[in-house]
GROMACS .gro file of C-alpha atoms in nm:
model
  132
    1MET     CA    1  -0.951   1.667  -0.659
    2LYS     CA    2  -0.688   1.862  -0.464
    3ASN     CA    3  -0.413   1.876  -0.730
    4ILE     CA    4  -0.298   1.523  -0.653
    5ASP     CA    5  -0.024   1.517  -0.918
    6ASN     CA    6   0.167   1.798  -0.747
    7LYS     CA    7   0.123   1.642  -0.405
    8VAL     CA    8   0.248   1.301  -0.520
    9SER     CA    9   0.543   1.464  -0.700
   10ASN     CA   10   0.623   1.661  -0.385
   11LEU     CA   11   0.605   1.346  -0.173
   12LEU     CA   12   0.836   1.155  -0.408
   13GLU     CA   13   1.083   1.444  -0.409
   14ILE     CA   14   1.081   1.453  -0.028
   15MET     CA   15   1.162   1.081  -0.024
   16ASN     CA   16   1.448   1.141  -0.269
   17GLU     CA   17   1.588   1.409  -0.037
   18LEU     CA   18   1.549   1.190   0.271
   19ARG     CA   19   1.734   0.902   0.106
   20GLU     CA   20   2.010   1.141   0.005
   21LYS     CA   21   2.043   1.360   0.315
   22CYS     CA   22   1.916   1.168   0.620
   23PRO     CA   23   2.147   0.898   0.759
   24TRP     CA   24   1.861   0.696   0.909
   25ASP     CA   25   1.651   0.700   0.590
   26ARG     CA   26   1.955   0.626   0.373
   27LYS     CA   27   2.039   0.321   0.586
   28GLN     CA   28   1.696   0.158   0.553
   29THR     CA   29   1.638  -0.152   0.341
   30LEU     CA   30   1.331  -0.352   0.246
   31ASP     CA   31   1.409  -0.588   0.534
   32SER     CA   32   1.477  -0.318   0.793
   33LEU     CA   33   1.136  -0.158   0.730
   34LYS     CA   34   0.927  -0.476   0.762
   35ARG     CA   35   0.879  -0.462   1.140
   36LEU     CA   36   0.792  -0.093   1.126
   37THR     CA   37   0.533  -0.161   0.855
   38ILE     CA   38   0.370  -0.425   1.071
   39GLU     CA   39   0.362  -0.183   1.366
   40GLU     CA   40   0.205   0.089   1.151
   41THR     CA   41  -0.055  -0.159   1.025
   42PHE     CA   42  -0.153  -0.254   1.379
   43GLU     CA   43  -0.173   0.116   1.472
   44LEU     CA   44  -0.413   0.168   1.181
   45ILE     CA   45  -0.627  -0.127   1.292
   46GLU     CA   46  -0.640   0.013   1.646
   47ALA     CA   47  -0.745   0.355   1.515
   48ILE     CA   48  -1.017   0.194   1.303
   49GLU     CA   49  -1.146  -0.003   1.601
   50LYS     CA   50  -1.164   0.319   1.804
   51LYS     CA   51  -1.330   0.504   1.512
   52ASP     CA   52  -1.063   0.774   1.562
   53PHE     CA   53  -1.074   0.929   1.217
   54ASP     CA   54  -0.794   1.181   1.276
   55ASN     CA   55  -0.570   0.894   1.381
   56ILE     CA   56  -0.690   0.677   1.090
   57LYS     CA   57  -0.583   0.955   0.855
   58GLU     CA   58  -0.243   0.974   1.027
   59GLU     CA   59  -0.187   0.598   1.017
   60LEU     CA   60  -0.291   0.577   0.651
   61GLY     CA   61  -0.029   0.842   0.585
   62ASP     CA   62   0.230   0.637   0.772
   63LEU     CA   63   0.148   0.329   0.564
   64PHE     CA   64   0.156   0.537   0.245
   65LEU     CA   65   0.502   0.657   0.349
   66HIS     CA   66   0.609   0.293   0.371
   67ILE     CA   67   0.477   0.227   0.019
   68VAL     CA   68   0.676   0.525  -0.109
   69PHE     CA   69   0.981   0.412   0.090
   70TYR     CA   70   0.971   0.053  -0.040
   71SER     CA   71   0.920   0.185  -0.393
   72LYS     CA   72   1.217   0.422  -0.362
   73ILE     CA   73   1.448   0.149  -0.233
   74SER     CA   74   1.330  -0.081  -0.511
   75SER     CA   75   1.385   0.192  -0.768
   76GLU     CA   76   1.741   0.246  -0.645
   77ASN     CA   77   1.800  -0.124  -0.703
   78LYS     CA   78   1.640  -0.106  -1.051
   79TYR     CA   79   1.350  -0.341  -0.963
   80PHE     CA   80   1.052  -0.107  -0.997
   81ASP     CA   81   0.941   0.242  -0.896
   82PHE     CA   82   0.637   0.405  -0.739
   83TYR     CA   83   0.464   0.450  -1.074
   84ASP     CA   84   0.506   0.079  -1.150
   85VAL     CA   85   0.327   0.004  -0.821
   86VAL     CA   86   0.042   0.239  -0.917
   87ASP     CA   87   0.019   0.089  -1.268
   88PHE     CA   88   0.007  -0.263  -1.125
   89LEU     CA   89  -0.261  -0.163  -0.874
   90ILE     CA   90  -0.478  -0.008  -1.146
   91LYS     CA   91  -0.444  -0.320  -1.359
   92LYS     CA   92  -0.531  -0.545  -1.063
   93ILE     CA   93  -0.839  -0.343  -0.968
   94ILE     CA   94  -0.968  -0.346  -1.325
   95GLU     CA   95  -0.907  -0.721  -1.365
   96ARG     CA   96  -1.085  -0.796  -1.036
   97HIS     CA   97  -1.389  -0.592  -1.136
   98PRO     CA   98  -1.503  -0.723  -1.474
   99HIS     CA   99  -1.858  -0.634  -1.369
  100VAL     CA  100  -1.751  -0.268  -1.370
  101TYR     CA  101  -1.475  -0.255  -1.634
  102GLY     CA  102  -1.545  -0.560  -1.847
  103ASP     CA  103  -1.823  -0.737  -2.028
  104ILE     CA  104  -2.008  -0.888  -1.731
  105GLU     CA  105  -2.334  -0.697  -1.706
  106GLU     CA  106  -2.469  -0.785  -1.364
  107ILE     CA  107  -2.313  -0.933  -1.054
  108THR     CA  108  -2.436  -0.957  -0.697
  109GLU     CA  109  -2.243  -0.855  -0.389
  110GLU     CA  110  -2.227  -1.225  -0.292
  111GLN     CA  111  -2.069  -1.317  -0.627
  112VAL     CA  112  -1.805  -1.044  -0.579
  113LYS     CA  113  -1.733  -1.178  -0.231
  114ILE     CA  114  -1.697  -1.535  -0.362
  115ARG     CA  115  -1.457  -1.419  -0.638
  116SER     CA  116  -1.251  -1.232  -0.380
  117GLU     CA  117  -1.240  -1.531  -0.144
  118GLU     CA  118  -1.139  -1.762  -0.430
  119HIS     CA  119  -0.850  -1.533  -0.512
  120THR     CA  120  -0.729  -1.486  -0.154
  121SER     CA  121  -0.760  -1.857  -0.071
  122GLU     CA  122  -0.499  -1.922  -0.340
  123LEU     CA  123  -0.253  -1.706  -0.148
  124GLN     CA  124  -0.073  -1.784   0.175
  125SER     CA  125  -0.176  -1.484   0.381
  126PRO     CA  126   0.058  -1.348   0.649
  127CYS     CA  127  -0.261  -1.284   0.841
  128ASN     CA  128  -0.284  -1.660   0.887
  129LEU     CA  129   0.027  -1.628   1.103
  130VAL     CA  130  -0.059  -1.303   1.281
  131CYS     CA  131  -0.440  -1.299   1.308
  132ARG     CA  132  -0.505  -1.623   1.491
   0.00000   0.00000   0.00000
């Protein structure tokens, strides 16, 4: 792995500097970034549909920037920080994969799909509003 700890630390430090020194970045809030996040998501989808892997990489970076940005704003407000997001994600992945990390020995792809659909059907997806 390409020394990911240093790269993540560098990225978080850059975000700290941007929030401190850039008027536009300092002004942003969770609400002000929502529309931009949606735009970046659609740009990623378009890149995926075109199989444009250089652009997919770029758009994934843009979305990752949004995750870092939302985490920084939330940290400033004492809600949570980037590492809390990562910890929660790790916990979620492990809980959703008991066939890999738990005591379930065998599971089919169809059973995984059903479990995933059961979970997402419990949620009100924004995609229900956008992806019609």
